[in-house]
XYZ file of N, CA and C in Angstrom:
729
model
N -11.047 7.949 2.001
C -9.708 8.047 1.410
C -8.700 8.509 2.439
N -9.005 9.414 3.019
C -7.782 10.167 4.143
C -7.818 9.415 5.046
N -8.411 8.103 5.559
C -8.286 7.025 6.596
C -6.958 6.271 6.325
N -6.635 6.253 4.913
C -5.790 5.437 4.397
C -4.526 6.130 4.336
N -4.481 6.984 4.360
C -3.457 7.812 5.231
C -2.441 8.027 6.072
N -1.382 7.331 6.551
C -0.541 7.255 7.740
C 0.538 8.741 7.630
N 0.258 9.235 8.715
C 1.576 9.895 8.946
C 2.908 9.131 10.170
N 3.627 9.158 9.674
C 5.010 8.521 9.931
C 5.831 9.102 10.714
N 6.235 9.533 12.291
C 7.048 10.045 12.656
C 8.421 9.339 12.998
N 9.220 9.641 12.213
C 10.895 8.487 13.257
C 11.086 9.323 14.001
N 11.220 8.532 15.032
C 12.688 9.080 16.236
C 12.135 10.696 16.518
N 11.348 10.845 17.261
C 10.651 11.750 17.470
C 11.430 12.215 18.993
N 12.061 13.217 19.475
C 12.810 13.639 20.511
C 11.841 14.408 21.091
N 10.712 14.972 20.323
C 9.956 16.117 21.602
C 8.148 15.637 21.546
N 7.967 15.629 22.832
C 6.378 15.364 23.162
C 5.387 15.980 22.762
N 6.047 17.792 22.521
C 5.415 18.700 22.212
C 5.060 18.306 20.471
N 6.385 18.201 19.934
C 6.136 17.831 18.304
C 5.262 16.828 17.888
N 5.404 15.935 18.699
C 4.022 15.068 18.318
C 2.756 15.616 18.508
N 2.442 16.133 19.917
C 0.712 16.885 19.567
C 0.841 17.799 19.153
N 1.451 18.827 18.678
C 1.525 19.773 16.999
C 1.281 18.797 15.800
N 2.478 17.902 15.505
C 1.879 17.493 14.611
C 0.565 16.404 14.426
N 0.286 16.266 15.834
C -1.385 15.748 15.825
C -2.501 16.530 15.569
N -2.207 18.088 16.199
C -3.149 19.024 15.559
C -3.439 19.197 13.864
N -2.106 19.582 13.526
C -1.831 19.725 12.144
C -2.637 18.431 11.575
N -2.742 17.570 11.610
C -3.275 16.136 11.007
C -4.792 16.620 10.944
N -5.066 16.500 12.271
C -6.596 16.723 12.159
C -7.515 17.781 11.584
N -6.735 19.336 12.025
C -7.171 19.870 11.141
C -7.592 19.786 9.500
N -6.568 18.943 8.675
C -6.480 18.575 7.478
C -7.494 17.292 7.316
N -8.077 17.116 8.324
C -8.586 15.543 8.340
C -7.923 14.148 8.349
N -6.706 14.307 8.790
C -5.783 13.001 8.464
C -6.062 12.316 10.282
N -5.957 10.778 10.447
C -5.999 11.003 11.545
C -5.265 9.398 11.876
N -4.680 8.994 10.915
C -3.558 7.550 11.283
C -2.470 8.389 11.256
N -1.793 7.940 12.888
C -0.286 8.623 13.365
C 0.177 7.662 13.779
N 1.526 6.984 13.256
C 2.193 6.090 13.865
C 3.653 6.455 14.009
N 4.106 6.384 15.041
C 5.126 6.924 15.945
C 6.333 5.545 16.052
N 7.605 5.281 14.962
C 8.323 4.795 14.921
C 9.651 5.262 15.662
N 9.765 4.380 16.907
C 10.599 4.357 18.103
C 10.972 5.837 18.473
N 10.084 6.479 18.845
C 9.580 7.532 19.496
C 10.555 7.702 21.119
N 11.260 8.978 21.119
C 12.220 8.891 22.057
C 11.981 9.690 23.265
N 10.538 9.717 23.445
C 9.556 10.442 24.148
C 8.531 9.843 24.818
N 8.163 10.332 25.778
C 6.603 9.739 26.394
C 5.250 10.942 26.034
N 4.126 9.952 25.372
C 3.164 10.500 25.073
C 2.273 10.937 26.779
N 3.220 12.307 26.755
C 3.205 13.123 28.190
C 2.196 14.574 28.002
N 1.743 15.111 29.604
C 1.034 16.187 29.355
C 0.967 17.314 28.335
N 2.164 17.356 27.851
C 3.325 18.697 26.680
C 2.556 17.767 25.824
N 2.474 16.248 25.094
C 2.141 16.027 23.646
C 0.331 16.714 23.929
N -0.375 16.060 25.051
C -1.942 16.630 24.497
C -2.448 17.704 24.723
N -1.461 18.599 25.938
C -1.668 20.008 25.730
C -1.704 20.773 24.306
N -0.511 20.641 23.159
C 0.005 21.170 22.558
C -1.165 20.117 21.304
N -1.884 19.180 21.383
C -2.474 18.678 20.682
C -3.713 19.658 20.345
N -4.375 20.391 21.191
C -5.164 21.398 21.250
C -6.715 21.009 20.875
N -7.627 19.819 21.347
C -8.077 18.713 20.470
C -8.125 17.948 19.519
N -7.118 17.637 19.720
C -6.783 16.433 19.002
C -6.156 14.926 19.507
N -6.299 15.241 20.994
C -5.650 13.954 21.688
C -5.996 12.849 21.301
N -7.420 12.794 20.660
C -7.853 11.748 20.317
C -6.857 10.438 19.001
N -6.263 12.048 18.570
C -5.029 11.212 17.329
C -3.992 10.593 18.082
N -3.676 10.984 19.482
C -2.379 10.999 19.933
C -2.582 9.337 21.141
N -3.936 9.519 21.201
C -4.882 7.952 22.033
C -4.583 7.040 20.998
N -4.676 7.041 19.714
C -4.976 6.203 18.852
C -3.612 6.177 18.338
N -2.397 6.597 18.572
C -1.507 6.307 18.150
C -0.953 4.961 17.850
N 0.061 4.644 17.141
C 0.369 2.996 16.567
C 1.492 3.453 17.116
N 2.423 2.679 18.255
C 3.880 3.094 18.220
C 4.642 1.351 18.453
N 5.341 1.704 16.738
C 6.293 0.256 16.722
C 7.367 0.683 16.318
N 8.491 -0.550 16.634
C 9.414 -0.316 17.116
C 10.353 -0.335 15.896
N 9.560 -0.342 14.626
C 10.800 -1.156 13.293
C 10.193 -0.018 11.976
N 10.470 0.677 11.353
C 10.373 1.196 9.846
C 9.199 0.164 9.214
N 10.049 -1.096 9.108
C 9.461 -2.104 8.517
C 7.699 -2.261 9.219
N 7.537 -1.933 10.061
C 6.382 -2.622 10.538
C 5.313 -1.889 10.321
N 5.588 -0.411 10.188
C 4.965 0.691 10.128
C 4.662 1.006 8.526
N 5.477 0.604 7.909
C 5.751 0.470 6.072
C 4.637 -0.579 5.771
N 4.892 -1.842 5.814
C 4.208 -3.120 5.538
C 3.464 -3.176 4.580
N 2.302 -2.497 5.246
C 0.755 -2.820 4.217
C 0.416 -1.579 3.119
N 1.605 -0.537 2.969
C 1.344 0.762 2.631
C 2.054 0.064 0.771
N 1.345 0.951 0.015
C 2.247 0.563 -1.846
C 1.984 1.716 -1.485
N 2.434 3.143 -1.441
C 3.035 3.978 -1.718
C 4.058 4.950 -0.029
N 4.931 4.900 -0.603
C 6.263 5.846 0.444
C 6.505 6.987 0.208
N 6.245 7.983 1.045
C 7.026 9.188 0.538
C 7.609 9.794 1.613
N 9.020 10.287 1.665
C 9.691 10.697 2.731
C 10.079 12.219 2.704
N 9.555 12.865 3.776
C 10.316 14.402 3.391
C 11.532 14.438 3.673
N 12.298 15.219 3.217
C 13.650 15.166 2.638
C 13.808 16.969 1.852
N 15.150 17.319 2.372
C 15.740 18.083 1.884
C 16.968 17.571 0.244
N 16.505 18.363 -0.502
C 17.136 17.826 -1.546
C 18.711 17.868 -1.451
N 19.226 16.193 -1.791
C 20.193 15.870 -1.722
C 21.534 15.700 -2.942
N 22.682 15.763 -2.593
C 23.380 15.406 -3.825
C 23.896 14.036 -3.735
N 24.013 13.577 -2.306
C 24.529 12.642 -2.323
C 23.810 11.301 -2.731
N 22.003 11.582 -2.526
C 21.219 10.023 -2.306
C 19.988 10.854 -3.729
N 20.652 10.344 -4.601
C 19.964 10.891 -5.615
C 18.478 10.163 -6.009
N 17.399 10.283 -5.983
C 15.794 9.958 -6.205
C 14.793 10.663 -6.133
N 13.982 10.049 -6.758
C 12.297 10.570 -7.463
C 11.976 11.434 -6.482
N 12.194 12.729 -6.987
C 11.386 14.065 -6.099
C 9.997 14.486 -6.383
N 9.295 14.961 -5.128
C 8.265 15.657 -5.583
C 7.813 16.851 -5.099
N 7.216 17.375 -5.731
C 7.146 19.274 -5.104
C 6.054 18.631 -3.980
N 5.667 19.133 -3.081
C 4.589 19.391 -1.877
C 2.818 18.675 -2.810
N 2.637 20.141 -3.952
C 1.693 19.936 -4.958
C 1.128 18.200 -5.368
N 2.510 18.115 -6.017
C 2.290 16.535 -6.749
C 2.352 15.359 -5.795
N 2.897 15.562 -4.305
C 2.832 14.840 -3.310
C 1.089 14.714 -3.108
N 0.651 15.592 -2.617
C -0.816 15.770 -2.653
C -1.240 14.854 -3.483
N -1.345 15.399 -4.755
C -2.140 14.569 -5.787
C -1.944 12.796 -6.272
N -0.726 12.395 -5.627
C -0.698 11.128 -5.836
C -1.145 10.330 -4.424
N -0.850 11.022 -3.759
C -1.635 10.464 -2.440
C -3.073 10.237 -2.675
N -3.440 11.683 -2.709
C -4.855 11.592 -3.034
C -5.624 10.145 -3.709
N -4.959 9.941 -4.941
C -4.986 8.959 -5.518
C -4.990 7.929 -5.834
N -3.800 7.376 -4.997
C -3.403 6.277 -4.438
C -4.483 5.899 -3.548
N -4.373 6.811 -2.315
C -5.336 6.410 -1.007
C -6.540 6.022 -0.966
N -6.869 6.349 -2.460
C -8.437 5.862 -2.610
C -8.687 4.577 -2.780
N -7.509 4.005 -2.525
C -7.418 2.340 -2.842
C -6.751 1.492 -1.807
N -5.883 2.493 -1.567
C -4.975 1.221 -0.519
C -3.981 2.282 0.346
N -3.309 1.625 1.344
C -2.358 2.702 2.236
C -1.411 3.384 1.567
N -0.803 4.767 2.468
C -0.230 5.135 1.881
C 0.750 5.580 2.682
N 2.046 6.300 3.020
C 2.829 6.502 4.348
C 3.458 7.550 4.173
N 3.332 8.709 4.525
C 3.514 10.192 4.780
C 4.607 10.176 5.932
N 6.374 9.756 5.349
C 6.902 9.660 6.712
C 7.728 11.200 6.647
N 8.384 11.020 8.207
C 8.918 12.660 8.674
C 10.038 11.992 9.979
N 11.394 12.612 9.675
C 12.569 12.053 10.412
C 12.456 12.635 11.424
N 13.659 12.660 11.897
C 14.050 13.284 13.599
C 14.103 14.969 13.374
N 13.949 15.514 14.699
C 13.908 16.851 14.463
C 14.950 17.553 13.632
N 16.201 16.952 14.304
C 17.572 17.552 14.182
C 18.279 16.961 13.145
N 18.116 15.790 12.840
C 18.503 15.463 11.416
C 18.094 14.480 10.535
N 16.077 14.851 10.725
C 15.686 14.204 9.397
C 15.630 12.523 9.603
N 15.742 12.204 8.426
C 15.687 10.474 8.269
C 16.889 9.953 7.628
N 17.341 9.112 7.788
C 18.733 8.587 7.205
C 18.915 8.065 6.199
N 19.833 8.208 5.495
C 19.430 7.551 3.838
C 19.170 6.128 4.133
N 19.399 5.392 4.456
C 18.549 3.985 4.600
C 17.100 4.440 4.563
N 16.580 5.035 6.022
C 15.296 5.521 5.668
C 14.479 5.379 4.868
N 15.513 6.911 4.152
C 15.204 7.362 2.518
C 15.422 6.322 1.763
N 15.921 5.510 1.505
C 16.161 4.455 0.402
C 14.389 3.589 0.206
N 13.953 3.829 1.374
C 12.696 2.659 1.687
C 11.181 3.463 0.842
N 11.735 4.864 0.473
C 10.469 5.641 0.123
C 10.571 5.588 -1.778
N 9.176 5.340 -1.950
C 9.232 5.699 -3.798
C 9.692 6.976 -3.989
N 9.586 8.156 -3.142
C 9.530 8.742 -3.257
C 10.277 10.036 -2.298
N 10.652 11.163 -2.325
C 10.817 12.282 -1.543
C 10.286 13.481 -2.169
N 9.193 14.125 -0.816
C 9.046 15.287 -0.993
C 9.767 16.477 -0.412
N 10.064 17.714 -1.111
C 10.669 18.749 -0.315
C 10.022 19.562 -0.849
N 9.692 20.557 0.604
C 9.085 21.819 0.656
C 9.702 22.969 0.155
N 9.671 23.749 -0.811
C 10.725 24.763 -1.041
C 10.447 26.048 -0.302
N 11.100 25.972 0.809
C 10.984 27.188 1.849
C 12.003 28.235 1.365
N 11.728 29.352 2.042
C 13.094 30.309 2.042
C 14.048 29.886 2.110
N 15.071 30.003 1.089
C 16.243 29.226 1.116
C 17.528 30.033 1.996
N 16.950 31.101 2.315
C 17.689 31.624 3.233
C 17.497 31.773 4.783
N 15.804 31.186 5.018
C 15.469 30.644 6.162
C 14.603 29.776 5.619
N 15.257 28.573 5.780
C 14.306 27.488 5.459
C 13.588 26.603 6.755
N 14.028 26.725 8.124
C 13.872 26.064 9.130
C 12.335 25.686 9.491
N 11.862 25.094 8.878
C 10.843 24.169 9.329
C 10.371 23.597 10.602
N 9.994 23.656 11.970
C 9.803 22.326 12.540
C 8.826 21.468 11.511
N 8.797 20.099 12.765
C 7.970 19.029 12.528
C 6.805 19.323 11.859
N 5.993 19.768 13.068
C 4.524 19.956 12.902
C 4.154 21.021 11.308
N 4.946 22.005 11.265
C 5.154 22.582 10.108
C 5.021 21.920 8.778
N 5.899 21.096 8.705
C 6.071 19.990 7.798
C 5.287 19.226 7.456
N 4.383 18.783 8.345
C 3.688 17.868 8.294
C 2.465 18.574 8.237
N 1.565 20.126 8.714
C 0.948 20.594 7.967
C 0.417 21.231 6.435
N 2.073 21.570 6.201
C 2.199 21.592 4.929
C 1.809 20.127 3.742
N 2.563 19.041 3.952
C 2.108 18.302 3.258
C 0.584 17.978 3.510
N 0.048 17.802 5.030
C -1.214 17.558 4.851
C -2.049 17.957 4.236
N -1.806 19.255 4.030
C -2.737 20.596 3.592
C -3.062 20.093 1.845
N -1.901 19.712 1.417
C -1.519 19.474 0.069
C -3.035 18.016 -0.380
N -2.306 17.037 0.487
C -3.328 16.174 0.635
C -4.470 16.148 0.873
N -5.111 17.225 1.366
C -6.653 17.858 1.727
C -7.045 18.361 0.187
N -6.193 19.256 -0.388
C -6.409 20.127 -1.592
C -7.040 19.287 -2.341
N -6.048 18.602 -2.851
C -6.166 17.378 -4.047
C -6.977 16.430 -3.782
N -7.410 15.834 -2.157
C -8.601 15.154 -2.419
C -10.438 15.750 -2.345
N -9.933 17.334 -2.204
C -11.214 17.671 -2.416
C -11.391 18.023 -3.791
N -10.448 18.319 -4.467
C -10.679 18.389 -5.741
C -10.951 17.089 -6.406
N -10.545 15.977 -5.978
C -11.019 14.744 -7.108
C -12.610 14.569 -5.923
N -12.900 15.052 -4.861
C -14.168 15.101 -4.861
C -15.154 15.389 -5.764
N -14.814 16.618 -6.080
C -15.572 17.907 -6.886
C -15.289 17.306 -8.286
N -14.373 16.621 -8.558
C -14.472 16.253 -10.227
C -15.275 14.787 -10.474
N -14.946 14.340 -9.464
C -15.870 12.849 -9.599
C -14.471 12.194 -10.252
N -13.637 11.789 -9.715
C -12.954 10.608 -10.751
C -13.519 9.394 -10.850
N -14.444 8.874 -12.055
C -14.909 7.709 -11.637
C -14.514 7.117 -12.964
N -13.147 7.778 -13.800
C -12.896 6.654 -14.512
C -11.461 6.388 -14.447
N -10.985 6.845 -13.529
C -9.868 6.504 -13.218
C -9.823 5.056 -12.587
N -8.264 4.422 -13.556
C -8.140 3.032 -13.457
C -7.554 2.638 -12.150
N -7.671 1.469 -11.093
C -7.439 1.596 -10.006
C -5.905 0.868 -10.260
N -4.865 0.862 -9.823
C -3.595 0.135 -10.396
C -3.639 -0.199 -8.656
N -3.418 -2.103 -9.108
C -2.532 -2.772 -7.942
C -1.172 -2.579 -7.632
N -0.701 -1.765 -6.619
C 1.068 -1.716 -6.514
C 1.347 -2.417 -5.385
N 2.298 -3.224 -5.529
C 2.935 -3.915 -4.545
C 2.915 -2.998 -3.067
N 3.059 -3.672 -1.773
C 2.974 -3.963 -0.232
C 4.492 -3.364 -0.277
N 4.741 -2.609 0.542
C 6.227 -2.179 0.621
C 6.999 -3.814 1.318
N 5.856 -5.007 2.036
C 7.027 -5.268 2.228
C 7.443 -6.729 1.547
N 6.662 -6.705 0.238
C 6.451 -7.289 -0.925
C 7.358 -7.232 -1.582
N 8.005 -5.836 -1.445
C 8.966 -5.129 -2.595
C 10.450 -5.472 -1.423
N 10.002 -5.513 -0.262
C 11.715 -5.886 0.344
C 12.042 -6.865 -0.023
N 10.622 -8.323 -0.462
C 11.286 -9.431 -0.673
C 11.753 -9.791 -2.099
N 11.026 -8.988 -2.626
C 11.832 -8.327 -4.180
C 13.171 -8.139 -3.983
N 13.425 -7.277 -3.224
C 14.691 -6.802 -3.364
C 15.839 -8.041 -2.794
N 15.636 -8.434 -1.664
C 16.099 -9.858 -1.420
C 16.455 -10.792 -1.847
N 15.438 -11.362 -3.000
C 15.569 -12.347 -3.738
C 16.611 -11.715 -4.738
N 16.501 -10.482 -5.421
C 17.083 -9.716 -6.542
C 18.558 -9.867 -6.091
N 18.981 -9.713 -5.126
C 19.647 -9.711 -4.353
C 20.991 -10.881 -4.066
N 19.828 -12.086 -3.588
C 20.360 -13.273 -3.636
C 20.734 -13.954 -4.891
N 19.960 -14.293 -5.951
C 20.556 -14.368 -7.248
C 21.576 -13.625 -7.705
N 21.645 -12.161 -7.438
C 22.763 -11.619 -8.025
C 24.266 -11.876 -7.703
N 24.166 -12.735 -6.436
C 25.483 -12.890 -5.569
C 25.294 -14.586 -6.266
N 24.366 -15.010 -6.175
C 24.510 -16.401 -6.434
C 25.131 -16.777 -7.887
N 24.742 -15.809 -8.786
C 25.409 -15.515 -10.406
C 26.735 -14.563 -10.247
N 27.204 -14.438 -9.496
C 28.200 -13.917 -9.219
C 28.098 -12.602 -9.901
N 26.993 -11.637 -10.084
C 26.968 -10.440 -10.541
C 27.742 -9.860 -9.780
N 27.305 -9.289 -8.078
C 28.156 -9.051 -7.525
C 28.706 -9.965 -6.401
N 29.530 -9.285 -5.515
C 29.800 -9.634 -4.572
C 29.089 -9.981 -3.409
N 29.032 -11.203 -2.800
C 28.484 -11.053 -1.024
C 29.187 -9.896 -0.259
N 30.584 -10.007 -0.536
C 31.369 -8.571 0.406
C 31.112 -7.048 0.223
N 30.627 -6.506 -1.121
C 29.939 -5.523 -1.410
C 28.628 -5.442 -2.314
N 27.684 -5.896 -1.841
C 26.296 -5.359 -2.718
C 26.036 -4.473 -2.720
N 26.424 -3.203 -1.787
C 25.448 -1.693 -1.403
C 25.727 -1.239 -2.677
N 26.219 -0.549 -3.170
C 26.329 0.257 -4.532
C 24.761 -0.397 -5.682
N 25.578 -1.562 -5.928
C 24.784 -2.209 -7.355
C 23.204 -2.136 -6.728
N 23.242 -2.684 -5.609
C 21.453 -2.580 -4.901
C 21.311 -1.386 -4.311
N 21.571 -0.370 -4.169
C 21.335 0.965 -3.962
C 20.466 1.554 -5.038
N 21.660 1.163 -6.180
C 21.160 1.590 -7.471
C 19.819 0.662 -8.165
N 19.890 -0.571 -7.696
C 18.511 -0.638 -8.385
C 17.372 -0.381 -7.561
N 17.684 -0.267 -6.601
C 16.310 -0.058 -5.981
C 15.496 1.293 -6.393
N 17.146 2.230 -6.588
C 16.303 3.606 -7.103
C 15.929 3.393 -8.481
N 16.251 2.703 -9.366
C 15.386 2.049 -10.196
C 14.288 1.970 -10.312
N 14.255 0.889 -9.704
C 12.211 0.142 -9.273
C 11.927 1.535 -8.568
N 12.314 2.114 -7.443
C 11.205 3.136 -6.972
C 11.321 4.103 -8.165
N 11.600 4.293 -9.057
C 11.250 5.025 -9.671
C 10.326 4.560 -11.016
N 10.412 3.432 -11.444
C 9.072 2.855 -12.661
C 8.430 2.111 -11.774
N 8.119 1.787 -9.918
C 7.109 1.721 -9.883
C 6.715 0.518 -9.986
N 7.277 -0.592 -10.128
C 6.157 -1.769 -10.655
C 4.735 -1.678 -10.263
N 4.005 -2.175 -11.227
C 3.010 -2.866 -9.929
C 2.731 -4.320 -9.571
N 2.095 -4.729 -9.269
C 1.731 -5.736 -8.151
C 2.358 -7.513 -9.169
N 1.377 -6.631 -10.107
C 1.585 -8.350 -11.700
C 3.173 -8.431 -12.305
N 3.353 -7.135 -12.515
C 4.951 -6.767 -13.066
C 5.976 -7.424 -12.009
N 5.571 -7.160 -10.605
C 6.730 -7.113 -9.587
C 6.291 -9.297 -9.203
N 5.584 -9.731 -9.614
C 5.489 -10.963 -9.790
C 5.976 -11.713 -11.008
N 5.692 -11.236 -12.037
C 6.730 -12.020 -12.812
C 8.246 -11.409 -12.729
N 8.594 -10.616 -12.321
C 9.853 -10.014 -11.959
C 10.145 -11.322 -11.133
N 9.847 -11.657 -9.824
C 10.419 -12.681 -8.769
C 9.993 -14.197 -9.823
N 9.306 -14.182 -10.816
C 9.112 -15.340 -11.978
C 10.176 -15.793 -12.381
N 11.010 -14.576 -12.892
C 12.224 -14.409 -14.229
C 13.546 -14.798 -12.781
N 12.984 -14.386 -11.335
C 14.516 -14.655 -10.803
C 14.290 -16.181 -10.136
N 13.305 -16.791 -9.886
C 13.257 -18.141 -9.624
C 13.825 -18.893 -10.708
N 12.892 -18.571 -12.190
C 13.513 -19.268 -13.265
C 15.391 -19.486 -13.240
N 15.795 -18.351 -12.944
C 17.155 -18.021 -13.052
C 17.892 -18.774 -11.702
N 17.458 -18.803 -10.932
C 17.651 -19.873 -9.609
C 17.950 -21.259 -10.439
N 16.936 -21.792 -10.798
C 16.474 -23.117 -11.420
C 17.693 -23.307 -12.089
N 17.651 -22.553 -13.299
C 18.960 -22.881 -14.696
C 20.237 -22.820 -13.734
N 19.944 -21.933 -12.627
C 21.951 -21.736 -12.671
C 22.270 -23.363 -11.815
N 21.604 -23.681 -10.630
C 21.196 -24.675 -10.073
C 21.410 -26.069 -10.575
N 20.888 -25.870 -11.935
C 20.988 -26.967 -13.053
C 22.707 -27.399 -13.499
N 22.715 -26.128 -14.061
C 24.144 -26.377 -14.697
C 25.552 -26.612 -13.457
N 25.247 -26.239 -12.369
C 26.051 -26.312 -11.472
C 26.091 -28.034 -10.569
């Protein structure tokens, strides 16, 4: 299960933060690290500070796109400080754990973590089902990386030793869409809506902002999010027709 696992670094500015948070991984047992356009060289500072664990930091995946690193994963979760402005599906540290756990026993999953200094960008964030935030001292909340990313790991260790120890063996396995299954969801959703003149070609961000936090929040899965692109071909067809 914890193979299935990715931790996610964007835009990573320090060498050191990566082998911290390579230690942190392994300790927890996590050991897929993929390093999205990484503004650093995997230098003496990352495997010193890896402390054995270079082996995570050898095996690193480093590509150059969100998208590429997302792909094969149906579940997103982005840490994130809670926002007013980019409002979506939160989760405490706890319940992060336990759906991972869960999930991973089936298919990928992507544990991402922004830049040191300011996080991930709501685009980013827009790409995750999900955001977790750590509730630190709110009067010192300062986190690094590696911090962060022990914390959630830790979470993810908890919860899958506990569905060790319980045996889930009747839990139903649910197919959820490929994150990048769901971009072409959103695309198509997208293109019809301009093509029906819902909205505009000159402004979509609002109306598709908003549905996307939609869907990441009920989730389709795999059959749902197929007749979903069913109902917008059909709707292609008729408008097509009458025009």
């Amino acid at each position: 299960m914890l193979d299935n696992v990715k931790i996610v670094l964007v835009g990573t500015s320090h060498s050191g933060n990566i082998g911290s948070a390579a230690r942190a991984m392994k300790v927890m047992g996590l050991s897929q690290l993929v390093l999205v356009e990484p503004q650093c060289e995997l230098d003496e500072q990352a495997f010193a500070l890896a402390s054995g664990a270079g082996d995570i930091i050898e095996n690193a995946v480093i590509v150059s796109s969100l998208e590429e690193a997302l792909s094969d994963c149906t579940l997103v979760v982005g840490s994130s400080a809670r926002s007013r402005t980019l409002e979506w599906p939160m989760l405490e540290p706890r319940e992060c754990g336990e759906k991972v756990a869960l999930e991973s026993s089936h298919s990928k999953v992507a544990l991402m973590f922004g830049r040191e200094r300011t996080g991930l960008t709501n685009d980013e964030l827009q790409k995750c089902h999900y955001h977790v935030c750590i509730p630190a001292n709110p009067e010192y909340s300062s986190l690094n990386l590696a911090m962060a990313v022990q914390t959630i790991s830790y979470e993810v260790r908890i919860a899958h030793l506990d569905r060790e120890k319980q045996k889930y063996s009747n839990d139903v396995e649910t197919e959820y869409p490929r994150h990048k299954e769901l971009e072409l969801f959103y695309q198509h959703l997208e293109k019809v809506m301009i093509e029906t003149q819902f909205i505009s070609k000159e402004q979509p961000g609002q109306v598709m902002n908003k549905l996307r936090r939609l869907f990441s929040r009920a989730r389709p899965e795999a059959q749902e999010l197929n007749i979903l692109r069913g109902v917008l071909t059909s709707v292609e067809k008729h408008h097509s027709l009458k025009s």
